[in-house]
XYZ file of C-alpha atoms in Angstrom:
691
model
C 0.686 8.096 -22.098
C 1.301 5.770 -25.030
C -0.736 2.536 -25.103
C 0.906 -0.454 -26.787
C -0.426 -3.947 -27.596
C 0.957 -7.293 -26.516
C 4.339 -7.996 -28.125
C 5.099 -4.355 -28.936
C 8.127 -2.471 -27.624
C 9.004 1.172 -27.190
C 12.075 3.183 -26.180
C 11.761 4.758 -22.731
C 14.463 7.317 -23.430
C 12.536 8.288 -26.547
C 9.444 9.018 -24.452
C 11.112 11.039 -21.694
C 14.387 12.785 -20.946
C 13.921 11.781 -17.309
C 13.685 7.986 -17.728
C 16.875 7.118 -15.859
C 14.700 6.069 -12.938
C 11.197 4.737 -13.491
C 8.235 3.542 -11.443
C 6.558 0.415 -12.762
C 2.917 -0.094 -11.728
C 0.983 -3.354 -11.873
C -2.743 -3.057 -11.286
C -5.960 -5.077 -11.275
C -9.497 -4.874 -9.949
C -11.832 -7.484 -8.488
C -15.612 -7.560 -8.387
C -15.486 -8.907 -4.825
C -12.732 -6.534 -3.718
C -10.719 -9.486 -2.349
C -8.590 -10.329 -5.385
C -4.857 -9.900 -5.027
C -1.500 -11.028 -6.405
C 2.172 -10.850 -5.445
C 4.680 -8.941 -7.570
C 8.155 -10.221 -8.385
C 11.114 -8.909 -10.400
C 13.978 -10.868 -11.978
C 17.269 -9.461 -13.278
C 18.598 -11.514 -16.191
C 21.971 -11.700 -17.912
C 22.640 -12.288 -21.617
C 21.792 -15.986 -21.286
C 18.317 -15.155 -20.026
C 19.033 -16.392 -16.486
C 19.504 -14.774 -13.079
C 23.116 -14.367 -12.033
C 22.351 -15.518 -8.478
C 19.466 -15.768 -6.022
C 19.920 -12.063 -5.221
C 18.542 -11.210 -8.667
C 15.067 -12.432 -7.639
C 12.965 -9.821 -5.790
C 9.654 -10.725 -4.190
C 7.798 -10.280 -0.867
C 10.629 -11.895 1.151
C 13.405 -10.024 -0.702
C 11.920 -6.619 -1.548
C 14.953 -4.462 -2.366
C 18.382 -4.548 -3.991
C 21.338 -3.376 -1.928
C 22.483 -1.135 -4.785
C 19.074 0.541 -5.037
C 18.419 -0.664 -8.575
C 15.141 -2.396 -7.629
C 12.742 -1.765 -4.761
C 9.253 -3.179 -4.305
C 7.322 -0.157 -3.029
C 4.220 -2.093 -2.009
C 0.565 -1.565 -2.747
C -0.967 1.847 -3.262
C -4.756 2.304 -3.218
C -6.230 4.028 -6.261
C -9.751 5.122 -7.061
C -10.207 1.989 -9.167
C -8.527 -0.685 -7.043
C -4.915 -1.278 -6.011
C -1.560 -0.814 -7.689
C 1.678 -2.569 -6.845
C 4.551 -0.196 -7.560
C 8.197 -0.972 -8.200
C 10.993 1.575 -8.264
C 13.700 0.796 -10.832
C 16.831 2.936 -10.992
C 18.088 2.065 -14.475
C 21.315 4.006 -13.910
C 22.174 1.640 -11.025
C 21.440 -1.632 -12.844
C 24.700 -3.648 -13.190
C 26.187 -3.719 -16.684
C 25.829 -7.504 -17.026
C 22.051 -7.299 -16.491
C 20.321 -6.942 -19.862
C 16.681 -7.694 -18.997
C 14.407 -6.849 -16.066
C 11.328 -9.083 -15.994
C 8.270 -7.855 -14.071
C 5.775 -10.541 -13.061
C 2.987 -11.329 -10.603
C 1.671 -14.577 -9.123
C -1.491 -15.792 -7.397
C -1.721 -18.041 -4.343
C -4.095 -20.711 -3.081
C -6.741 -21.637 -5.617
C -6.905 -18.151 -7.124
C -6.408 -17.553 -10.844
C -5.806 -14.405 -12.843
C -9.118 -14.980 -14.534
C -10.680 -13.930 -11.207
C -9.210 -10.443 -11.649
C -10.220 -7.679 -14.049
C -8.305 -4.855 -15.707
C -4.854 -6.479 -15.571
C -2.522 -3.660 -16.459
C 1.104 -2.530 -16.389
C 2.316 1.044 -16.719
C 5.707 2.762 -16.608
C 6.220 6.336 -15.368
C 9.374 8.442 -15.349
C 11.157 9.905 -12.332
C 8.722 12.848 -12.121
C 5.699 10.554 -12.068
C 4.684 11.312 -15.667
C 3.093 8.164 -17.219
C 5.046 7.041 -20.295
C 3.595 3.778 -21.553
C 0.810 1.371 -20.628
C -0.204 -2.172 -21.526
C -3.422 -4.074 -20.703
C -3.667 -7.874 -20.579
C -6.829 -9.378 -22.048
C -8.278 -12.862 -21.783
C -6.684 -14.098 -18.552
C -8.251 -17.340 -17.323
C -6.552 -20.213 -15.457
C -3.076 -18.676 -15.153
C -1.542 -18.480 -11.676
C 1.426 -16.331 -12.758
C 1.975 -13.718 -15.464
C 4.964 -11.952 -16.947
C 3.440 -8.522 -17.478
C 6.380 -6.943 -19.266
C 10.101 -6.358 -19.246
C 12.664 -3.584 -19.450
C 15.711 -4.401 -21.582
C 18.853 -2.764 -22.920
C 19.260 -1.927 -26.571
C 22.639 -0.273 -27.016
C 22.787 2.777 -24.736
C 19.038 3.004 -24.185
C 16.390 1.117 -22.215
C 13.237 -0.176 -23.855
C 9.948 -1.595 -22.594
C 8.284 -4.663 -24.056
C 4.654 -5.697 -23.404
C 4.832 -9.466 -22.812
C 1.603 -10.797 -21.273
C 2.850 -14.399 -20.931
C 0.889 -16.592 -18.525
C 1.861 -19.676 -16.478
C -0.355 -22.327 -14.951
C 2.452 -23.435 -12.610
C 2.539 -20.326 -10.450
C 5.593 -18.560 -9.115
C 7.587 -21.809 -9.024
C 7.124 -22.484 -12.726
C 7.924 -18.921 -13.693
C 11.054 -18.762 -11.532
C 12.326 -22.094 -12.831
C 12.244 -20.829 -16.403
C 14.796 -18.178 -15.442
C 17.298 -20.437 -13.681
C 15.912 -20.505 -10.139
C 15.546 -23.842 -8.379
C 12.636 -23.610 -5.944
C 12.806 -25.939 -2.940
C 9.224 -26.998 -2.231
C 8.112 -28.007 1.270
C 5.512 -30.730 1.674
C 2.044 -29.511 2.539
C 2.435 -26.024 1.150
C 0.251 -24.625 -1.548
C 3.381 -23.924 -3.580
C 4.010 -27.684 -3.677
C 0.594 -28.221 -5.210
C 1.243 -25.570 -7.810
C 4.766 -26.771 -8.549
C 3.846 -30.393 -9.298
C 1.038 -30.325 -11.872
C 0.165 -33.142 -14.246
C 1.934 -33.202 -17.579
C -0.047 -30.367 -19.133
C 1.214 -27.202 -20.818
C 2.791 -25.178 -18.059
C 1.967 -21.767 -19.450
C -0.303 -19.965 -21.817
C 0.292 -17.125 -24.232
C 3.163 -16.291 -26.503
C 6.736 -16.810 -25.261
C 8.585 -13.626 -24.539
C 11.219 -14.309 -27.175
C 8.571 -14.501 -29.890
C 6.896 -11.277 -28.844
C 9.099 -9.027 -30.976
C 11.046 -9.307 -34.212
C 14.319 -11.198 -33.873
C 16.298 -8.086 -34.731
C 15.172 -6.376 -31.541
C 14.995 -9.330 -29.165
C 17.812 -9.663 -26.601
C 19.752 -12.877 -26.634
C 18.329 -15.658 -24.465
C 19.224 -19.317 -24.078
C 16.503 -21.981 -24.127
C 15.055 -22.703 -20.698
C 16.386 -25.928 -19.176
C 12.970 -26.368 -17.534
C 11.112 -26.566 -20.848
C 10.487 -29.811 -22.705
C 10.982 -30.062 -26.498
C 7.209 -29.726 -26.893
C 7.319 -26.369 -25.159
C 5.874 -27.682 -21.912
C 7.251 -26.859 -18.514
C 8.568 -29.921 -16.734
C 7.032 -30.569 -13.290
C 9.194 -29.601 -10.340
C 10.171 -32.291 -7.874
C 11.356 -31.811 -4.345
C 15.144 -32.297 -4.456
C 16.893 -34.487 -1.890
C 18.332 -32.581 1.017
C 21.917 -33.290 0.012
C 21.452 -33.056 -3.749
C 23.558 -30.586 -5.693
C 21.713 -28.128 -7.933
C 21.794 -28.813 -11.649
C 24.358 -26.848 -13.695
C 23.162 -23.346 -14.458
C 20.465 -23.494 -11.794
C 20.640 -21.214 -8.745
C 18.987 -22.627 -5.597
C 16.618 -20.329 -3.731
C 15.061 -21.024 -0.316
C 11.419 -22.055 -0.278
C 9.263 -18.965 -0.775
C 6.968 -19.266 2.202
C 4.960 -16.198 3.038
C 5.454 -16.498 6.772
C 9.076 -15.408 6.716
C 10.483 -11.988 7.321
C 12.200 -10.291 4.355
C 15.312 -12.227 3.336
C 18.512 -10.277 3.816
C 22.191 -10.844 4.345
C 22.159 -8.659 7.464
C 20.249 -9.252 10.638
C 17.345 -6.856 11.033
C 16.556 -5.211 14.359
C 13.004 -4.732 15.605
C 11.818 -3.449 18.954
C 9.545 -5.461 21.250
C 5.897 -4.445 21.155
C 5.670 -4.440 24.949
C 7.821 -1.859 26.705
C 10.123 -2.957 29.500
C 8.901 -2.342 33.028
C 9.506 1.255 34.064
C 11.848 2.138 36.920
C 9.876 5.288 37.746
C 8.389 5.579 41.242
C 5.078 6.979 39.963
C 3.300 8.373 36.903
C 4.587 11.896 37.506
C 8.074 10.829 36.404
C 8.439 11.513 32.693
C 10.837 9.568 30.485
C 13.564 11.689 28.906
C 12.889 11.974 25.177
C 15.292 12.712 22.367
C 12.691 14.994 20.778
C 10.867 16.848 23.595
C 7.406 18.211 22.793
C 5.661 19.876 25.774
C 7.529 23.184 25.355
C 5.976 23.818 21.907
C 3.564 26.742 22.091
C 2.908 28.022 18.569
C 2.144 26.513 15.192
C 5.398 27.908 13.811
C 7.390 26.166 16.532
C 5.580 22.898 15.801
C 6.294 23.154 12.078
C 10.006 23.950 12.572
C 10.479 21.177 15.154
C 8.515 18.545 13.217
C 10.359 19.267 9.962
C 13.778 19.097 11.607
C 12.971 15.915 13.523
C 11.621 13.999 10.521
C 14.320 15.113 8.073
C 17.147 14.356 10.495
C 15.858 10.819 11.123
C 15.439 10.285 7.361
C 19.112 11.156 6.850
C 20.354 8.979 9.731
C 18.191 5.898 9.111
C 18.654 4.889 5.445
C 15.751 2.431 5.414
C 13.358 5.122 6.623
C 14.611 7.842 4.294
C 14.477 5.501 1.332
C 10.972 4.319 2.270
C 9.604 7.876 2.233
C 11.307 9.056 -0.964
C 11.470 6.039 -3.279
C 7.909 6.506 -4.528
C 8.755 10.109 -5.415
C 11.474 9.082 -7.866
C 14.456 9.622 -5.568
C 17.433 7.309 -6.239
C 19.015 5.120 -3.596
C 22.114 6.950 -2.418
C 23.675 9.177 0.207
C 21.001 11.443 1.682
C 21.436 14.814 3.400
C 18.635 17.016 4.685
C 18.467 20.731 5.509
C 15.994 23.146 7.101
C 15.117 26.812 6.529
C 17.250 27.137 3.386
C 17.078 30.654 1.824
C 16.456 30.528 -1.939
C 16.275 33.595 -4.241
C 12.796 34.491 -5.484
C 12.199 38.006 -6.738
C 13.010 40.742 -4.232
C 12.577 38.509 -1.180
C 14.257 35.116 -0.700
C 11.933 32.259 0.168
C 12.654 29.713 2.859
C 11.096 26.291 2.360
C 10.734 24.324 5.568
C 13.217 21.735 4.349
C 15.363 20.403 1.524
C 16.198 16.755 0.763
C 19.226 15.923 -1.394
C 20.277 12.463 -2.549
C 23.573 11.815 -4.308
C 24.167 8.808 -6.501
C 26.919 8.310 -9.069
C 27.799 12.001 -8.963
C 24.210 13.084 -9.695
C 21.985 15.015 -7.300
C 18.252 14.619 -6.705
C 16.693 17.519 -4.803
C 13.257 18.085 -3.280
C 11.896 21.121 -1.440
C 9.673 20.380 1.562
C 6.712 22.441 2.800
C 5.313 21.374 6.181
C 2.058 22.087 8.022
C 1.041 20.818 11.462
C -1.952 20.976 13.779
C -4.425 20.711 10.907
C -3.313 23.940 9.234
C -4.025 23.872 5.474
C -1.366 24.143 2.804
C -1.327 27.508 1.018
C -1.531 27.228 -2.755
C 0.393 30.461 -3.346
C 3.267 29.346 -1.117
C 3.537 25.894 -2.708
C 3.347 27.476 -6.173
C 6.361 29.650 -5.347
C 8.368 26.585 -4.338
C 7.396 24.775 -7.552
C 8.587 27.790 -9.581
C 11.844 27.973 -7.614
C 12.458 24.251 -8.082
C 11.849 24.537 -11.833
C 14.318 27.412 -12.224
C 17.008 25.706 -10.155
C 16.626 22.301 -11.793
C 15.296 20.540 -8.706
C 13.240 17.407 -9.193
C 10.363 17.641 -6.706
C 8.341 19.581 -4.153
C 6.977 17.523 -1.244
C 4.143 18.797 0.940
C 3.679 17.280 4.404
C 0.549 17.902 6.472
C -2.273 16.236 8.399
C -4.286 15.913 5.193
C -4.427 12.647 3.235
C -3.944 12.699 -0.528
C -6.677 11.384 -2.835
C -6.389 10.612 -6.517
C -8.333 13.205 -8.488
C -8.611 15.537 -5.467
C -5.315 17.437 -4.967
C -4.520 18.685 -1.489
C -3.429 22.025 -2.963
C -4.172 23.545 -6.360
C -0.860 24.254 -8.100
C -0.179 24.795 -11.782
C 2.739 22.979 -13.380
C 4.036 24.932 -16.382
C 4.285 22.341 -19.141
C 6.313 24.731 -21.308
C 9.319 24.475 -19.017
C 11.978 22.076 -20.209
C 12.609 20.976 -16.634
C 9.532 19.393 -15.090
C 8.983 19.452 -11.331
C 6.808 16.785 -9.710
C 4.552 17.659 -6.769
C 4.012 14.994 -4.097
C 2.142 14.848 -0.800
C 2.779 12.954 2.447
C 0.506 12.809 5.476
C 1.851 12.652 9.002
C -0.147 9.447 9.396
C 1.873 7.864 6.583
C 5.175 8.953 8.148
C 4.147 7.339 11.443
C 2.940 4.235 9.594
C 6.274 3.722 7.836
C 8.221 4.191 11.081
C 6.012 1.659 12.852
C 6.292 -0.882 10.038
C 10.091 -0.721 10.207
C 10.632 -0.894 13.961
C 7.807 -3.316 14.794
C 7.618 -5.651 11.810
C 10.292 -5.349 9.102
C 13.389 -4.242 10.973
C 16.271 -1.808 10.367
C 20.036 -2.101 10.165
C 20.977 -1.661 13.819
C 19.615 -1.022 17.292
C 20.479 2.692 17.248
C 18.372 3.190 14.125
C 15.483 1.318 15.710
C 15.722 3.534 18.793
C 15.754 6.690 16.639
C 12.582 5.556 14.887
C 10.966 4.777 18.228
C 11.754 8.294 19.460
C 10.345 9.722 16.227
C 7.155 7.721 16.688
C 6.828 8.916 20.297
C 7.198 12.477 19.044
C 4.622 12.147 16.257
C 2.070 10.563 18.591
C 2.451 13.189 21.329
C -0.641 15.369 21.757
C 1.413 18.583 21.417
C 3.332 17.670 18.270
C 0.545 18.676 15.877
C 1.389 15.653 13.673
C -1.772 13.651 14.206
C -2.875 12.950 10.682
C -6.332 13.644 9.277
C -8.480 14.997 12.120
C -11.117 17.333 10.709
C -14.076 16.451 8.468
C -14.061 20.019 7.147
C -16.482 22.968 7.185
C -19.116 21.086 5.169
C -19.493 18.312 7.757
C -21.852 19.978 10.251
C -24.208 21.556 7.624
C -24.472 18.259 5.719
C -25.020 16.237 8.882
C -27.716 18.657 10.051
C -29.303 18.725 6.593
C -29.580 14.931 6.610
C -31.001 14.957 10.116
C -33.780 17.446 9.314
C -34.163 16.247 5.688
C -33.412 19.642 4.138
C -30.351 18.728 2.096
C -30.953 18.238 -1.617
C -29.289 16.155 -4.301
C -26.574 18.134 -6.037
C -25.418 19.991 -2.914
C -21.675 20.544 -3.472
C -21.020 20.287 0.268
C -21.975 16.597 0.178
C -19.134 15.931 -2.286
C -16.710 17.590 0.159
C -17.950 15.275 2.913
C -17.484 12.216 0.677
C -13.869 13.273 -0.006
C -13.252 13.711 3.734
C -14.768 10.269 4.353
C -12.369 8.697 1.844
C -9.423 10.409 3.529
C -10.583 9.107 6.903
C -10.851 5.516 5.624
C -7.358 5.690 4.125
C -5.974 6.897 7.434
C -7.803 4.113 9.302
C -6.082 1.650 6.942
C -2.669 3.201 7.636
C -3.108 2.998 11.401
C -4.454 -0.548 11.425
C -1.876 -1.780 8.903
C 0.980 -0.299 10.925
C -0.282 -2.022 14.053
C -0.714 -5.412 12.380
C 2.333 -5.316 10.113
C 0.093 -6.154 7.166
C -1.213 -3.999 4.369
C -4.717 -2.625 4.850
C -6.242 -1.002 1.777
C -9.568 0.610 0.863
C -11.542 -1.415 -1.658
C -12.786 0.407 -4.755
C -15.254 -1.411 -6.969
C -15.246 1.160 -9.765
C -13.859 0.102 -13.114
C -10.305 1.152 -13.847
C -10.226 4.399 -15.766
C -13.511 5.704 -14.356
C -13.673 9.355 -13.337
C -13.008 9.791 -9.576
C -15.036 12.994 -9.523
C -18.066 11.292 -11.073
C -17.816 8.465 -8.558
C -17.734 10.901 -5.647
C -20.718 12.824 -7.029
C -22.680 9.541 -7.193
C -21.687 8.745 -3.590
C -22.763 12.245 -2.525
C -26.191 11.742 -4.106
C -26.549 8.489 -2.195
C -25.515 10.283 1.002
C -28.233 12.903 0.475
C -30.966 10.312 -0.165
C -29.979 7.544 2.268
C -27.972 9.460 4.862
C -25.122 6.944 4.813
C -21.383 6.972 4.168
C -20.070 3.557 3.159
C -16.617 2.091 2.586
C -14.876 -1.255 2.408
C -11.352 -2.234 3.385
C -9.305 -5.379 3.072
C -6.456 -6.543 5.289
C -3.730 -8.631 3.713
C -3.974 -12.128 5.137
C -7.782 -12.285 5.290
C -10.063 -13.410 2.504
C -13.042 -11.185 3.208
C -13.803 -7.498 2.991
C -14.678 -5.425 6.057
C -17.607 -3.095 5.429
C -17.923 0.216 7.288
C -21.182 2.199 7.202
C -21.732 5.486 9.042
C -25.498 6.150 9.255
C -25.959 9.864 9.908
C -29.678 9.450 10.596
C -29.340 6.875 13.372
C -25.870 8.123 14.424
C -24.495 4.568 14.332
C -21.346 3.071 12.826
C -21.748 -0.483 11.497
C -18.762 -2.712 10.801
C -19.423 -6.071 9.171
C -17.835 -9.013 7.381
C -19.336 -11.942 5.459
C -17.957 -15.387 6.322
C -18.606 -18.332 3.955
C -20.146 -21.473 5.411
C -17.899 -24.525 5.620
C -18.231 -26.417 2.359
C -20.022 -29.729 2.772
C -20.822 -29.168 6.464
C -24.295 -29.641 7.906
C -25.988 -26.269 8.648
C -26.166 -26.828 12.392
C -22.536 -27.988 12.526
C -21.458 -24.872 10.596
C -23.379 -22.608 12.975
C -21.925 -24.303 16.063
C -18.397 -24.100 14.676
C -18.759 -20.376 14.029
C -20.126 -19.696 17.509
C -17.216 -21.642 19.048
C -14.707 -19.576 17.080
C -16.367 -16.410 18.394
C -16.169 -17.518 22.020
C -14.143 -14.414 22.985
C -15.926 -11.990 20.637
C -18.092 -9.146 22.015
C -21.477 -10.341 23.257
C -23.287 -7.609 21.302
C -22.004 -8.958 17.961
C -24.881 -9.530 15.543
C -24.755 -12.827 13.629
C -27.011 -13.403 10.631
C -27.237 -16.447 8.392
C -27.148 -15.853 4.647
C -29.182 -17.925 2.183
C -29.330 -17.886 -1.597
C -32.617 -15.976 -1.560
C -31.303 -13.270 0.787
C -30.931 -12.940 4.548
C -31.826 -15.564 7.111
C -32.366 -15.488 10.889
C -30.191 -13.271 13.052
C -29.422 -12.594 16.685
C -26.791 -11.300 19.070
C -23.927 -13.561 20.021
C -25.079 -13.443 23.641
C -28.427 -14.993 22.683
C -27.018 -17.447 20.134
C -24.283 -18.972 22.304
C -26.679 -21.352 24.118
C -28.863 -21.851 21.001
C -26.810 -21.856 17.747
C -29.714 -23.612 16.034
C -31.618 -20.310 16.027
C -29.506 -19.352 12.980
C -31.064 -22.109 10.858
C -33.790 -20.979 8.424
C -37.206 -22.383 9.338
C -37.868 -23.335 5.706
C -34.704 -25.437 5.514
C -33.009 -23.135 2.976
C -29.319 -23.811 2.346
C -27.009 -21.527 4.336
C -24.305 -19.989 2.137
C -22.559 -17.987 4.846
C -22.880 -15.699 7.849
C -22.763 -11.941 8.271
C -21.095 -10.602 11.426
C -21.899 -7.021 12.440
C -20.964 -4.718 15.301
C -22.954 -1.515 15.860
C -21.408 1.455 17.679
C -22.693 4.928 18.444
C -20.822 7.686 16.645
C -19.587 11.021 17.897
C -21.068 14.043 16.197
C -18.234 16.556 16.390
C -15.854 16.962 13.473
C -12.646 16.508 15.449
C -10.733 13.560 16.861
C -11.770 13.891 20.508
C -13.338 10.951 22.314
C -16.795 12.086 21.163
C -15.618 12.940 17.668
C -16.817 11.270 14.501
C -13.296 10.464 13.310
C -12.361 8.799 16.577
C -15.586 6.787 16.695
C -15.030 5.366 13.189
C -11.406 4.501 13.973
C -12.401 2.824 17.242
C -15.214 0.894 15.554
C -12.861 -0.616 12.954
C -10.229 -1.388 15.582
C -12.732 -3.112 17.902
C -14.248 -5.099 15.046
C -10.931 -6.360 13.720
C -9.431 -7.361 17.069
C -12.688 -8.576 18.585
C -14.118 -10.416 15.581
C -11.989 -10.776 12.419
C -8.802 -11.769 14.255
C -10.719 -14.641 15.888
C -11.770 -16.154 12.567
C -8.299 -17.483 11.694
C -9.542 -20.887 10.574
C -12.123 -19.331 8.265
C -10.602 -16.035 7.224
C -6.854 -16.604 6.839
C -5.593 -17.472 3.394
C -3.594 -20.651 3.401
C 0.106 -19.816 3.424
C -0.432 -16.082 3.332
C 2.413 -13.995 4.674
C 2.293 -12.359 8.077
């Protein structure tokens, strides 16, 4: 991947023959694990302005109808999070000459609170092409990371790195968007600053020589001194200024903006008309008759692929991150393809047609915890390369990890045609279906019903599509070695257990996020660019010496990080969260307020006061309810916050049965969120956060 400095530009078509569709990644890390930002994309014409409000893509308007832009959401990496955007450059309208990629903060957050601000562009196959790192961020609340722009018949990338102190409103105004600001919102505070410079850094137009810069008209929002004029709330009946396109207030509580009504299904099922529990509802995709693994694989592949083809939102959601264009999709099963003396039959084939061009992916499916076979996947990669197909997609119960491939396959770099290898877990398929039918909506009621039937199928005990459900062969020996203190540092089996633990946490995030309709992501505190293998080896050494597996996760809409610790010596799972004390409140008042908020929380919740020197008094909620003053330090030390912890016994088997380790961790996180975190709305929720 080519690294370029701020202000530099490079031709994408010169870096790859497969740059007609690209994936743009924006990433950052945070020392606390709670830092975040919202991504936005603007399509600009030759005057440097949006053509209409539909050229502005953000959390409430995540995708273009023509498939040219789609916000793919956050993806956890080993070093933090990445927000990914799919851009089909072949579908971008001819009168769009620039695509600006930006991000904005909310509340009192600033980009100086984040580390490793970075933008990267990859081609359709996932091969990284170019990267750009932003240095010296401080008080900015919005940043233009970079832009894609036309130069003749090719597309180029420019590293911009221009910051704004006026947030999303100030950035949007510069490109011809009039933001209506509601009173009392945090956007209003950001949009009406004192008369100070509205942005920092070098303007985009000055970032490159004039010979290569696309034409752009001066911003009507900028003063002659280069300052951004404050935004005022326009009268209700006022007409927008010439050249300015009005956009509804960008409040985060809305559902995605669209011109078509979206259909979601109610969370609570209608009352059944059955006489008793022995009556079974007729299902579109019946499961109980499945007897063998082969039957499960054939049925699961056909069911998922058919729903992908019939429900465009679902098919696009599963394939956009793999470089597939937005277009007409058809899916096939058991397709014979020549390979030596014996034809091979991949479980499925996905084809997408757009503008007369075909994108093709072969699909290999495993169910019931069966592992993918490297030799089989390698054959499909070779077949795809010879036939000019773009991708091979594996689908199994396993969860993919960066730096730890689910199957070891060699990609021949000498081939002119490069095939990308991708992996999906059944848990992710179920997550995407649930997000659409419960929270985001689909085009019509029939599509919503199809997704509901798919979800019923995937969650059935006989389907074999249950996601990650086995800690692996190293689990029992490592657990026993920790128990009898015979395991030594450097044992390779401990690294395998750490990888399984990371897969489990990612699946817990998928399940909880799908239920809540909010993104739940593992928190990684490693620096960006660090070696995932080295980090896992360090975690394995800690496991051998302390007997603990630890992880952190963050749910969009809460300000704190949930800690999860599995202690293999005590056989307990601890879930915890730190809550800051109310600023300026008396210690006793802060303790009483917290106890009142936890009125419906489990009685066995442990509450501990935190002081600058360390930990203060603690007790169970049952004991503290009549005596909140017991949380006050006897020496009068200042309370900085409170730590809330639930402790649950863990199962010791490797599977997902009621006594299993995987089930016990999943249940512990679920109980802690719904019983504790969800009740801290006044303390935990970010002001104005979506959802």
